[in-house]
XYZ file of C-alpha atoms in Angstrom:
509
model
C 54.945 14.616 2.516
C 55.151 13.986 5.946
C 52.828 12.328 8.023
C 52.857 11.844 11.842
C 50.322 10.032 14.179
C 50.524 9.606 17.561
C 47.789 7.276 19.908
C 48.350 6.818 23.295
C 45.983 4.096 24.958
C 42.913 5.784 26.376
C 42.618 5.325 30.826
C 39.709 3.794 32.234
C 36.657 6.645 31.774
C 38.864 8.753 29.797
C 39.291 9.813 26.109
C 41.599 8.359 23.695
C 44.779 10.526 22.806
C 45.122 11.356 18.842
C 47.193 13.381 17.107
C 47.272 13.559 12.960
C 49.780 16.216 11.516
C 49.862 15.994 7.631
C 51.678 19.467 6.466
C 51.961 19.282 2.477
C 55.097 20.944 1.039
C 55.957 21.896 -2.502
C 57.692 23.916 -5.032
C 59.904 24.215 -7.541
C 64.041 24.454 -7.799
C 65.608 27.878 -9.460
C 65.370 31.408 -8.322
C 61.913 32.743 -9.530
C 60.081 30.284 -7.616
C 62.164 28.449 -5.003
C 62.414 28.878 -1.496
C 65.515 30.024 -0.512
C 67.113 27.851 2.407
C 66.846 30.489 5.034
C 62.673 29.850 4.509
C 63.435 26.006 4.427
C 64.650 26.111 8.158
C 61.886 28.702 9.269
C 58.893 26.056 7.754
C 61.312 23.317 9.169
C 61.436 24.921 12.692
C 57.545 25.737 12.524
C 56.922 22.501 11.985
C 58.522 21.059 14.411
C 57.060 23.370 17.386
C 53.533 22.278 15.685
C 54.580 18.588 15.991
C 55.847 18.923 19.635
C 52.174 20.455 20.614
C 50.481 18.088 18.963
C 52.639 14.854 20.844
C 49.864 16.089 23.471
C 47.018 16.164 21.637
C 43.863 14.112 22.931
C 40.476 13.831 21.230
C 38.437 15.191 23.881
C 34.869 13.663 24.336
C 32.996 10.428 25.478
C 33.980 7.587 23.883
C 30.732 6.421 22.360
C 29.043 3.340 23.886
C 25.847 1.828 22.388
C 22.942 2.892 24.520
C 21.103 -0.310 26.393
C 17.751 -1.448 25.644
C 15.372 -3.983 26.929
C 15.067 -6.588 24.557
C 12.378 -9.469 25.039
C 13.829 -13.313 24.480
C 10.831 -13.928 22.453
C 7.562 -12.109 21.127
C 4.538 -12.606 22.983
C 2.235 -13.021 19.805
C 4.733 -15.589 18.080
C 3.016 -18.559 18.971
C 3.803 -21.745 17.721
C 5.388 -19.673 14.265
C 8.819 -21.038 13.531
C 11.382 -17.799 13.882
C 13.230 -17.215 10.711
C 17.323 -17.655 10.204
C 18.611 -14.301 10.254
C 20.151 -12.612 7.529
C 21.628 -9.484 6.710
C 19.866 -7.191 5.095
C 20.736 -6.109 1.265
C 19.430 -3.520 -1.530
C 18.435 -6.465 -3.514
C 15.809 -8.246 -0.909
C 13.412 -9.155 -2.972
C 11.027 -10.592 -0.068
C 7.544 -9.977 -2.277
C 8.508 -12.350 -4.325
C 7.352 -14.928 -1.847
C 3.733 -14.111 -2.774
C 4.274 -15.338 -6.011
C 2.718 -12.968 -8.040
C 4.672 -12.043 -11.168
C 2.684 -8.667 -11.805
C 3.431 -7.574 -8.112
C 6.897 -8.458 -9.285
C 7.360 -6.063 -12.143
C 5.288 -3.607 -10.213
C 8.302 -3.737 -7.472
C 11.052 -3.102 -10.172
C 9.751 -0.293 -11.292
C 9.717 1.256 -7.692
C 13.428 1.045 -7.458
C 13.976 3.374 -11.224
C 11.121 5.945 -10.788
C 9.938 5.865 -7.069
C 10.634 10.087 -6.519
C 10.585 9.402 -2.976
C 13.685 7.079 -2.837
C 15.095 9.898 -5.283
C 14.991 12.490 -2.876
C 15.973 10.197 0.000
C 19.115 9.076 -2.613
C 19.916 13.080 -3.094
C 19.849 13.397 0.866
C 22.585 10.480 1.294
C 24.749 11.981 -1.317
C 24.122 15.841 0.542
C 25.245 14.014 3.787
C 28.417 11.640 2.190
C 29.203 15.672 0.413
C 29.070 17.245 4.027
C 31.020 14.434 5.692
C 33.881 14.940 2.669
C 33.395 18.756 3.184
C 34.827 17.764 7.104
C 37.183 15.575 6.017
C 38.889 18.807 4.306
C 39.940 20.184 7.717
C 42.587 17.538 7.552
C 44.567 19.351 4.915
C 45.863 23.066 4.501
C 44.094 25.422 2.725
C 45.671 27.012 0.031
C 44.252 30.382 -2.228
C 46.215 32.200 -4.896
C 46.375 36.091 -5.238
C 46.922 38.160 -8.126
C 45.863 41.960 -8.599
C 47.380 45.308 -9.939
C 46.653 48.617 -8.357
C 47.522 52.486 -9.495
C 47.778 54.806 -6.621
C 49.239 58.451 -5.479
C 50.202 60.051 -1.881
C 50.826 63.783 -1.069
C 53.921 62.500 0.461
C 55.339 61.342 -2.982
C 56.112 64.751 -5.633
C 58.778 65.632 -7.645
C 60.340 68.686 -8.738
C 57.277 70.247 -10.147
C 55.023 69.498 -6.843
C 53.237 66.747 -8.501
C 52.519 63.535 -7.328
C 52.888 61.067 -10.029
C 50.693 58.349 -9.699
C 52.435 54.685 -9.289
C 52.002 51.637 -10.310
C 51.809 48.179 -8.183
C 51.580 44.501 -9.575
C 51.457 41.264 -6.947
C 51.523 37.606 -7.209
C 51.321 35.292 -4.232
C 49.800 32.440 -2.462
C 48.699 31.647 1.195
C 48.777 28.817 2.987
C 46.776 27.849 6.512
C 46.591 24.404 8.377
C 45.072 24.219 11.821
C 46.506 21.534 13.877
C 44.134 19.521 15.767
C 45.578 19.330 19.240
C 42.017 19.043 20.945
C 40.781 16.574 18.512
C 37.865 19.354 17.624
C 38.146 18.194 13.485
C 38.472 13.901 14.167
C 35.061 14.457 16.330
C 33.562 16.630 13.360
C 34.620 14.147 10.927
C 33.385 11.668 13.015
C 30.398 12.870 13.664
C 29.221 13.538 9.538
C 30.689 9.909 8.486
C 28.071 8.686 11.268
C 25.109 11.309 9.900
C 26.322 9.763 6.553
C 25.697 6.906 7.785
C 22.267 7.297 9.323
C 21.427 8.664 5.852
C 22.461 5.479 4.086
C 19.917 3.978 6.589
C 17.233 6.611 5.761
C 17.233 5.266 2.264
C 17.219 1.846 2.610
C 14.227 2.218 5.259
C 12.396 4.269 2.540
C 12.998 1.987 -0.118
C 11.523 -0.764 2.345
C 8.589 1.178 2.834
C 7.755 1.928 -0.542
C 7.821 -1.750 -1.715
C 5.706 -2.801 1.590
C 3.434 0.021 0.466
C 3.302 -0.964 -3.013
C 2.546 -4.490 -1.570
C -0.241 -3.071 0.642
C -2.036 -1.338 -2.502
C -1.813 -3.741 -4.822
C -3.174 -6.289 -2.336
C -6.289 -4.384 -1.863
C -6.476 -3.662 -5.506
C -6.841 -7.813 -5.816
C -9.490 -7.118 -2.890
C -11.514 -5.092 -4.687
C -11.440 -6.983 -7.804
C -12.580 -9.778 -6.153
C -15.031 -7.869 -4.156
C -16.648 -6.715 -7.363
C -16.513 -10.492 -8.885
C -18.927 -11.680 -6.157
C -20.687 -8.867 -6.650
C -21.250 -8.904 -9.953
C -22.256 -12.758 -9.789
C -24.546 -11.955 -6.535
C -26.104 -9.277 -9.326
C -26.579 -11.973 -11.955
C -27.922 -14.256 -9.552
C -30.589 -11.872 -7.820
C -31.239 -10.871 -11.538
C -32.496 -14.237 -12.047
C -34.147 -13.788 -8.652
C -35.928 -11.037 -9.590
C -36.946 -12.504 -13.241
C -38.517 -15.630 -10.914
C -40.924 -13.155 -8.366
C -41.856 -11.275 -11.144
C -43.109 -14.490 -12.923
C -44.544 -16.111 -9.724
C -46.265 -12.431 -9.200
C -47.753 -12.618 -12.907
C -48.763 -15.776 -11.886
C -50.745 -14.994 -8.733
C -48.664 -16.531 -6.770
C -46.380 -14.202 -5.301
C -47.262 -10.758 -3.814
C -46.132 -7.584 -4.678
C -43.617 -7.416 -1.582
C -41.866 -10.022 -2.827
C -41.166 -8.119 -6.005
C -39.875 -5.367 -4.953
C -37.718 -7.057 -1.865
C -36.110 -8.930 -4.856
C -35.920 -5.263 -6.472
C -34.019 -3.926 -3.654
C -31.689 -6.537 -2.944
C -30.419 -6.297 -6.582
C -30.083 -2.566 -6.463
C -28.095 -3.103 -3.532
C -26.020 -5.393 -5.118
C -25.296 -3.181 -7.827
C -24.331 -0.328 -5.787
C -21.831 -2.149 -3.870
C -20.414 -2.968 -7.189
C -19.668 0.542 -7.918
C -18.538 1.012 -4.173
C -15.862 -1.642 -5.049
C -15.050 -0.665 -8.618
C -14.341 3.265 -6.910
C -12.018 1.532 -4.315
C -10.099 -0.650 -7.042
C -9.639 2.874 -9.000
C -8.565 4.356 -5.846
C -5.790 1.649 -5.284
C -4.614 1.768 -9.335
C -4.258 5.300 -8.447
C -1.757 4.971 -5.583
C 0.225 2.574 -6.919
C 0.734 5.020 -10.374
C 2.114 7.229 -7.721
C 4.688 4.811 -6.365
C 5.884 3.798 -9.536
C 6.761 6.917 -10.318
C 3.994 7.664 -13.015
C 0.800 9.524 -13.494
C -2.592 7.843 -12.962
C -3.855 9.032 -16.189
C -1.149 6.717 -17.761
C -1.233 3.801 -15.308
C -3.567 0.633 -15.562
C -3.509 -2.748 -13.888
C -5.700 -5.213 -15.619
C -8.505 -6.653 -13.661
C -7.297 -10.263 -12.578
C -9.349 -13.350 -12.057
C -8.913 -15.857 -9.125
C -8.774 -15.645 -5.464
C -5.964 -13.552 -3.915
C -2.008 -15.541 -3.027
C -0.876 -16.528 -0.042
C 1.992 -16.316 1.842
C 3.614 -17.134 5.521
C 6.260 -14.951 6.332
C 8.175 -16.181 9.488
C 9.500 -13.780 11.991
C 12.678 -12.914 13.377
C 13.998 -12.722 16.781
C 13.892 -9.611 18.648
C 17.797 -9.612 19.326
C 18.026 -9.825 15.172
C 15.582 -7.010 14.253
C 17.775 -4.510 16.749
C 20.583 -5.699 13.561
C 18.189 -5.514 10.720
C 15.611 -2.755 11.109
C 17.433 0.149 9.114
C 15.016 2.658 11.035
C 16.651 1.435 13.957
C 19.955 1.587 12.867
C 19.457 5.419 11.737
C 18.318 6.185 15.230
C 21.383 4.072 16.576
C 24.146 5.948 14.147
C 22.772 9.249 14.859
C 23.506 9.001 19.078
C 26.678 8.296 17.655
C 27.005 11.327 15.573
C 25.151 13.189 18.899
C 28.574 11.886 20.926
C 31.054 12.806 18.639
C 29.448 16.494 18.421
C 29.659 16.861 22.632
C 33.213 16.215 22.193
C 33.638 18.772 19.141
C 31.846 21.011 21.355
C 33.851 20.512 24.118
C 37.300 20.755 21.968
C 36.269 24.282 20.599
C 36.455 26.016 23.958
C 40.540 24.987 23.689
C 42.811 27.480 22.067
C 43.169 26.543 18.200
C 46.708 26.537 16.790
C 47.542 27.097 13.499
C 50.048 27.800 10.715
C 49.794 30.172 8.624
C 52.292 30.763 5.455
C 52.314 32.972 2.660
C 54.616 33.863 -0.455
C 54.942 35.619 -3.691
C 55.703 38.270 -6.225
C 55.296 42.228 -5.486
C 56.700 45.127 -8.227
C 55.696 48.582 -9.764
C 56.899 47.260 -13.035
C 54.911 44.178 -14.253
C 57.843 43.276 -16.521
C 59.935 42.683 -13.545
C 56.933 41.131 -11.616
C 58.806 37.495 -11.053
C 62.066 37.753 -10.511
C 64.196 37.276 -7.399
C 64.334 40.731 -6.200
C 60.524 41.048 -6.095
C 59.935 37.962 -3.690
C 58.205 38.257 -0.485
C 57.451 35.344 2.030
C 55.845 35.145 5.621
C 55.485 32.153 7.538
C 54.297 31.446 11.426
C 52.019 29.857 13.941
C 49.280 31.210 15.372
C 47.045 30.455 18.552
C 44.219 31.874 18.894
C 42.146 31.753 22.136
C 38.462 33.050 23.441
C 39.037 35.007 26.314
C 35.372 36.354 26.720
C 31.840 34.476 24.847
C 29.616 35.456 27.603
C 29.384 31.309 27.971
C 28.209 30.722 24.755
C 30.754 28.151 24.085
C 29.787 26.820 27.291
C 26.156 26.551 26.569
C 27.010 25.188 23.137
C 28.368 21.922 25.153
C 25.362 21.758 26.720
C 23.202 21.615 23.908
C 25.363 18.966 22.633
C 24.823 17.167 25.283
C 20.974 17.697 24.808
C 20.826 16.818 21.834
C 22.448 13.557 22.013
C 19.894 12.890 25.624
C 17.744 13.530 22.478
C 18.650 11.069 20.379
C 19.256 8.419 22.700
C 15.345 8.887 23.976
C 14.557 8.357 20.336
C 16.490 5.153 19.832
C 15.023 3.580 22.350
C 11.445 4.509 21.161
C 12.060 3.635 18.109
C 13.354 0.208 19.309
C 10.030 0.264 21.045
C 7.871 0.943 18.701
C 9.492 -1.724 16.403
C 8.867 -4.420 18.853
C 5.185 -2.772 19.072
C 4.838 -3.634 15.119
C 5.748 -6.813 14.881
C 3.854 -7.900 17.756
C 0.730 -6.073 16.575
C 1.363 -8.104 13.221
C 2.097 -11.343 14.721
C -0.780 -11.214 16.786
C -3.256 -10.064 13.483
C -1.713 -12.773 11.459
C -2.033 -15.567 13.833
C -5.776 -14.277 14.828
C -6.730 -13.496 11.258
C -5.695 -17.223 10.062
C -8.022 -18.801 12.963
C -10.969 -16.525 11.498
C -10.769 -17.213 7.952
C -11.122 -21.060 8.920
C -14.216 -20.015 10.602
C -15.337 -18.056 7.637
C -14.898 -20.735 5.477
C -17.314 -22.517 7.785
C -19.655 -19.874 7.220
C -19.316 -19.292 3.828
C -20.686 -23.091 3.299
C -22.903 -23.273 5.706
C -24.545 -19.569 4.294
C -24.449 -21.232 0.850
C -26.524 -23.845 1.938
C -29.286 -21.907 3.745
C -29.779 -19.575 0.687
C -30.141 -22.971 -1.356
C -32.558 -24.422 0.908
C -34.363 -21.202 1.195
C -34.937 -20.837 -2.654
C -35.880 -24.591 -2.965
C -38.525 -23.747 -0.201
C -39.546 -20.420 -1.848
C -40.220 -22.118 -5.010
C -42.135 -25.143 -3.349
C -44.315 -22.026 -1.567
C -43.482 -23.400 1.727
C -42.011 -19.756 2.400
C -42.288 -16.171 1.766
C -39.436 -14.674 -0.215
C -38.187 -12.740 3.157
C -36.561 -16.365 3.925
C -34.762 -15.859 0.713
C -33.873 -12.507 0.803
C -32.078 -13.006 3.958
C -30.631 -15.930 3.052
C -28.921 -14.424 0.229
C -28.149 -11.346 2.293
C -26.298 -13.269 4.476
C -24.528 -15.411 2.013
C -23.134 -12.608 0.093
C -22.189 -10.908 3.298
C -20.028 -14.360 4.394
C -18.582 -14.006 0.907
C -17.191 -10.891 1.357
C -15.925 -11.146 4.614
C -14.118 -14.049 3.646
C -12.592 -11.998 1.251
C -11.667 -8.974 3.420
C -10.162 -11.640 6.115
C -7.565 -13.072 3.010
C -6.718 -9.329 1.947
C -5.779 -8.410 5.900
C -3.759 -11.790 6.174
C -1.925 -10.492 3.064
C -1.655 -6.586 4.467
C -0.676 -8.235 7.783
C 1.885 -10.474 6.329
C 3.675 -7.640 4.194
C 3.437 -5.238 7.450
C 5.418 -8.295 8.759
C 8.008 -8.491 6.660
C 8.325 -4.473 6.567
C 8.851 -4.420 10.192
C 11.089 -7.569 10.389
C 13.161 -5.166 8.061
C 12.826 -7.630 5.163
C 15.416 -10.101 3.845
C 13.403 -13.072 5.527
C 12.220 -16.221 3.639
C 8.746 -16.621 3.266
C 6.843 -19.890 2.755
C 3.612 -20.456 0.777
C 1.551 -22.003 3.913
C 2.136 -23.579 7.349
């Protein structure tokens, strides 16, 4: 084998020069299936004259140069938060684990075996690392094999009765075709699906981050509900008790028959928003059966006790999440890709030059099918040239170009819209901590009015309205208390999502 590369250093604004020649030769010694000499110097000289051309050949195109983008020193909605140390991103970030939740845990391992999302995502990186192989191929020659028999008869061909006899016609051959890339047409192709590949490795790994930042989500609000329905279900057993006491104090002649049935209604209440929460707790089981790859039917989460985890995650710096977002990194490889197709664009409106060979076996009698005298070879360049397209070649250039104007727009949103996230998430984390301090407040200070407000009922100081409210409002601080901890948690999972992961969290600040 032979190999040949030539580089010559690119000018200022211009493209860099490449030339790869890689011709393959082969066969065997003896006179059935040897080249004879005279065919040695013929593929010798063809050679050569494709090895001269291609000392010329330049990969036409733009060199590729990252597109700019604006990227803030710091985020506006940081605050006082202490930016993480970047790190590079990995398949095995594991950043729920922070939360400390070991059912969350095994929840997230079974994302990575049966999530059919990340399957399909998986079959589209190996379509796109099988296409960029597939261009790879137009390095090499192509070779096929021939073998047929035929049984034919002319007019031309009779004998001494006027007959034509019909005659008989066995081949065996090969042929052989390499283009040489003088223009650089198959480097930019080749470039251009080992950057797609690319992009797709980057499609995957943002899917797999949303589907555990998903998972996260649900399971979070699963928690919610389960704790929604614990205070309801104690608010129940307390207005129960409520109830019992006006219906005694109205037996009594104490207590009118309003009171009674404002006790009535409160409990109903109750109860319905118990069902309300059990139906969203269902509704959250039932999404995250779907991300784990299973059926609802055959998915349960038992109901746990307790008040929901905790967790801090720290942010990265804006310069870092350009590195680490793998959204952003898809939209960055695929302006790449964009560039190299302008200059395979470009390249195909250049002659192509080839060489072309072909060799074999051709006799009437199959018995004498390989032997010396039945061997036939070819072998020459060719270059082959559009003279006429109507500009079609021309206007595929300029959809090239489009399309990589295209991408480039779409980096740069996406880059955007990242920033967009993680300031939207800094801001609701930072916000939503300050308000569940003040709901804690609340939470107390409700407690003790609906305390005072029974001890008053009782005494008959006031009318069971007071207390009716004041268990209203209780119940309501309870529950907001519990929707602020289940956005903290949504809002620190969005954050690690769009910090791309791979960041340490901490249990508090």
């Amino acid at each position: 084998m032979k190999h040949l590369v030539v580089e010559c250093p690119p000018s200022p604004g211009r493209s860099t020069c490449r030339s790869d020649f890689s011709p393959t030769c082969a066969g065997r010694s003896g006179g059935v299936v040897g080249l004879k000499s005279d065919l040695q110097v013929n593929l010798q000289k063809a050679l050569a004259i494709a090895a001269t051309l291609c000392l010329s050949a330049c990969t036409i195109g733009p060199d590729y140069v990252r597109p700019t983008v604006d990227t803030p020193a710091a985020f506006k909605e940081a605050g006082d938060w202490k930016p993480a140390t970047p790190q590079s991103p990995a398949s095995g970030d594991t950043w729920w684990t922070a939360f400390g939740d070991p059912v969350l845990d095994a929840l997230q391992a079974q994302v990575e075996v049966s999530n059919q999302n990340l399957r399909a995502f998986e079959a589209q990186f190996r379509q796109a690392q099988a296409l960029a192989d597939a261009a790879r191929a137009s390095w090499f020659p192509t070779i096929n094999a021939t073998a047929g028999a035929t049984r034919s008869a002319t007019s031309a061909a009779t004998d001494a009765a006027g007959s034509a006899p019909p005659r008989n016609s066995f081949n065996l051959g090969a042929t052989a075709s390499w283009e040489a890339d003088v223009w650089g047409r198959i480097a930019r192709n080749v470039e251009a699906a080992d950057l797609r590949a690319t992009a797709s490795e980057a499609d995957l790994a943002a899917a797999r981050l949303s589907a555990h930042a998903s998972l996260a989500q649900s399971y979070f609000q699963l928690r919610a509900a389960d704790r929604q329905k614990q205070l309801l279900d104690a608010a129940v057993v307390a207005y129960e008790r409520s109830l019992k006491l006006t219906q005694n104090r109205y037996a009594a002649g104490v207590a009118g028959k309003a009171d009674v049935a404002q006790a009535e209604s409160t409990l109903r209440s109750a109860r319905a928003s118990a069902l309300d929460a059990a139906l969203s707790r269902s509704q959250f089981e039932h999404a995250i059966a779907v991300l784990v790859g299973k059926a609802p039917a055959d998915f349960a989460i038992a109901q746990v006790d307790g008040p929901l985890p905790t967790a801090i995650v720290p942010v990265t710096l804006p310069s870092t999440l350009l590195e680490r977002r793998p959204d952003i990194a898809a939209a960055e490889r695929r302006v790449a890709a964009a560039n190299a197709a302008i200059g395979a664009a470009q390249a195909a409106r250049f002659p192509v030059l080839g060489l072309t060979a072909s060799a074999g076996f051709r006799r009437s009698d199959i018995a004498d099918l390989i032997t010396a005298p039945s061997r036939y070879w070819s072998l020459g360049p060719t270059l082959a040239a559009t003279i006429f397209d109507a500009g079609a070649k021309k206007a595929a250039v300029g959809q090239a170009q489009a399309s990589w104007e295209q991408a480039v727009a779409t980096y740069r949103q996406t880059v955007l819209v990242a920033f967009q996230e993680v300031e939207d998430n800094l801001a609701a984390a930072r916000y939503l901590e300050a308000a569940a301090v003040e709901q804690a407040a609340a939470v107390a200070a409700a407690a003790e009015a609906e305390t005072i407000a029974e001890n008053q009922y009782r005494a008959g100081t006031v009318s069971y309205l007071n207390v009716v409210t004041a268990q209203a409002t209780h119940l309501a601080a309870r529950r907001t208390a519990n929707d602020l901890a289940a956005r903290r948690l949504v809002a620190a999972v969005l954050l690690a999502k769009n910090a791309g992961g791979g960041v340490a969290a901490s249990a508090g600040r």
